[in-house]
PDB file of C-alpha atoms in Angstrom:
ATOM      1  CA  UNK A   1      -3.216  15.791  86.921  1.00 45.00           C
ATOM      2  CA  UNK A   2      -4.607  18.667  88.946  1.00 49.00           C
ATOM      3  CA  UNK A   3      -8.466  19.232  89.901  1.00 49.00           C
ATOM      4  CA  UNK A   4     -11.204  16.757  90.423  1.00 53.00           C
ATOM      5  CA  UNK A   5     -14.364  18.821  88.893  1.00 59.00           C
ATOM      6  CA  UNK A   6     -15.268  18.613  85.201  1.00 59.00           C
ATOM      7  CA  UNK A   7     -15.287  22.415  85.218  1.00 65.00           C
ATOM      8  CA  UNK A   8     -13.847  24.613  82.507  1.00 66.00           C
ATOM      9  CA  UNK A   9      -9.543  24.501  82.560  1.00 66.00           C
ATOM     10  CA  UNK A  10      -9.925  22.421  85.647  1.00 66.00           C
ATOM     11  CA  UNK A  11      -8.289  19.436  85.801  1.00 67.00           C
ATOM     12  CA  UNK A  12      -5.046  18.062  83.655  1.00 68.00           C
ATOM     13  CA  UNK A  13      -2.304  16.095  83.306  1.00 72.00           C
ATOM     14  CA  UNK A  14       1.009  15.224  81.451  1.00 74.00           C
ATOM     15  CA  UNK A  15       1.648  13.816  78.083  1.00 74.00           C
ATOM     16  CA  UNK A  16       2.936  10.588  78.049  1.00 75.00           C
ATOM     17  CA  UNK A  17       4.076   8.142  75.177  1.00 80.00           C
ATOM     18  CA  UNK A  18       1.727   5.176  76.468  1.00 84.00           C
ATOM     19  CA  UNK A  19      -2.010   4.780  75.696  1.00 82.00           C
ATOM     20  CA  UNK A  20      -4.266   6.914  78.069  1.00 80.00           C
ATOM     21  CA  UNK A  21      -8.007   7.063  78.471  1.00 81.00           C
ATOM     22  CA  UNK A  22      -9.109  11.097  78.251  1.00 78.00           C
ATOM     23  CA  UNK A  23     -12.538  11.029  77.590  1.00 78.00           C
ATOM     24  CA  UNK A  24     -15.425   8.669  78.431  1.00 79.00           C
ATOM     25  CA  UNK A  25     -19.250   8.195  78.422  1.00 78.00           C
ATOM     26  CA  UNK A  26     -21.360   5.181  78.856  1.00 82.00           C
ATOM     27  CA  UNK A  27     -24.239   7.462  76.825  1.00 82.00           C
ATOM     28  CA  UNK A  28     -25.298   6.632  73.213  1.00 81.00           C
ATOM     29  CA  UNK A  29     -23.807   9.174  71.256  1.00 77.00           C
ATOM     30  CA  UNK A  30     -24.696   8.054  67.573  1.00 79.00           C
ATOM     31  CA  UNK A  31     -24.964   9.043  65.304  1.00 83.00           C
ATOM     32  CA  UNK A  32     -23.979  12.672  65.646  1.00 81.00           C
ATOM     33  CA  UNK A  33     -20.896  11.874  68.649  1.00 79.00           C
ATOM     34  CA  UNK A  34     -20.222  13.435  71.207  1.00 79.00           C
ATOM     35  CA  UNK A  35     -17.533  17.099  71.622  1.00 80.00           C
ATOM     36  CA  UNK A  36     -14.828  16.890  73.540  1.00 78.00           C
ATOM     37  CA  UNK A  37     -12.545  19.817  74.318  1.00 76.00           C
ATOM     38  CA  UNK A  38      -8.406  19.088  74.948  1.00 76.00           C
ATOM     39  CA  UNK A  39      -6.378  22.143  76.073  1.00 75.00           C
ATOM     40  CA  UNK A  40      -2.920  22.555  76.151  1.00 74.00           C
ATOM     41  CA  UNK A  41      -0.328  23.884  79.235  1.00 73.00           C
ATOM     42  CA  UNK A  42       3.236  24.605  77.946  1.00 72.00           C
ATOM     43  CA  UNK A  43       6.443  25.118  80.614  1.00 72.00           C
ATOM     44  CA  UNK A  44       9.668  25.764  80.639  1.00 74.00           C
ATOM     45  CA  UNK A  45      10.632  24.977  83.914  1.00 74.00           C
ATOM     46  CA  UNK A  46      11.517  27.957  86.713  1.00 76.00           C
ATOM     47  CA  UNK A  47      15.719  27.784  85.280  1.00 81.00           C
ATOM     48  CA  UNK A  48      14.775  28.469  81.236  1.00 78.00           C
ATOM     49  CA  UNK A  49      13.419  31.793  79.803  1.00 80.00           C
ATOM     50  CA  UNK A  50      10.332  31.337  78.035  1.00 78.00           C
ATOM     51  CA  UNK A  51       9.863  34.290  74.958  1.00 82.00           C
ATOM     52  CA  UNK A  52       5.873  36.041  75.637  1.00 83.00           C
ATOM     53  CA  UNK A  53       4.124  35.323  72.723  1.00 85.00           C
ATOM     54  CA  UNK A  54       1.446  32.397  71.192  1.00 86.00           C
ATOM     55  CA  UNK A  55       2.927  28.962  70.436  1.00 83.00           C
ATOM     56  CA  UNK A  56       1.058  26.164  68.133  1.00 83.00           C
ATOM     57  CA  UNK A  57       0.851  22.541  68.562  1.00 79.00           C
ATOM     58  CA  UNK A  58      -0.229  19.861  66.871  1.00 82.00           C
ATOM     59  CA  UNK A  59      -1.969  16.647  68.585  1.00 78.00           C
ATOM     60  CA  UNK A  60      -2.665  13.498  66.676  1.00 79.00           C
ATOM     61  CA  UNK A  61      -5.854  11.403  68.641  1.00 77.00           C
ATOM     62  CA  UNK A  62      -6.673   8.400  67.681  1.00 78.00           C
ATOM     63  CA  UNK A  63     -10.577   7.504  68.663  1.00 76.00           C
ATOM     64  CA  UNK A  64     -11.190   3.653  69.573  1.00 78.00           C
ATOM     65  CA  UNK A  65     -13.921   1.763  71.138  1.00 75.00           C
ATOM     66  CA  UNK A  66     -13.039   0.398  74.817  1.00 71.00           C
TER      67      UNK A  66
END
């Protein structure tokens, strides 16, 4: 990923098919939790044509206890 500050569209990183850790916090966040904002980047590399416009996606997380 890019960035090292937990500032606003700072730092990411690539999607991968293997578990990863994206969000942490050793503070007691019951029973209300805690938000947690993921954005999305979207390329097409500097060889394709990417059309202007808004695209969707869909992200399945999966929340466990470490």
């Amino acid at each position: 990923g890019t960035g090292s500050q937990d500032s606003q569209s700072a730092c990411w990183r690539g999607f991968a098919t293997t578990d990863r850790v994206i969000a942490e916090s050793t503070d007691n966040n019951q029973p209300g939790g805690t938000e947690t904002t993921l954005r999305l980047r979207a390329e097409s590399g500097g060889d394709n044509t990417q059309t202007s416009g808004q695209y969707n996606a869909t992200i399945v997380v999966t929340g466990v206890a470490l």
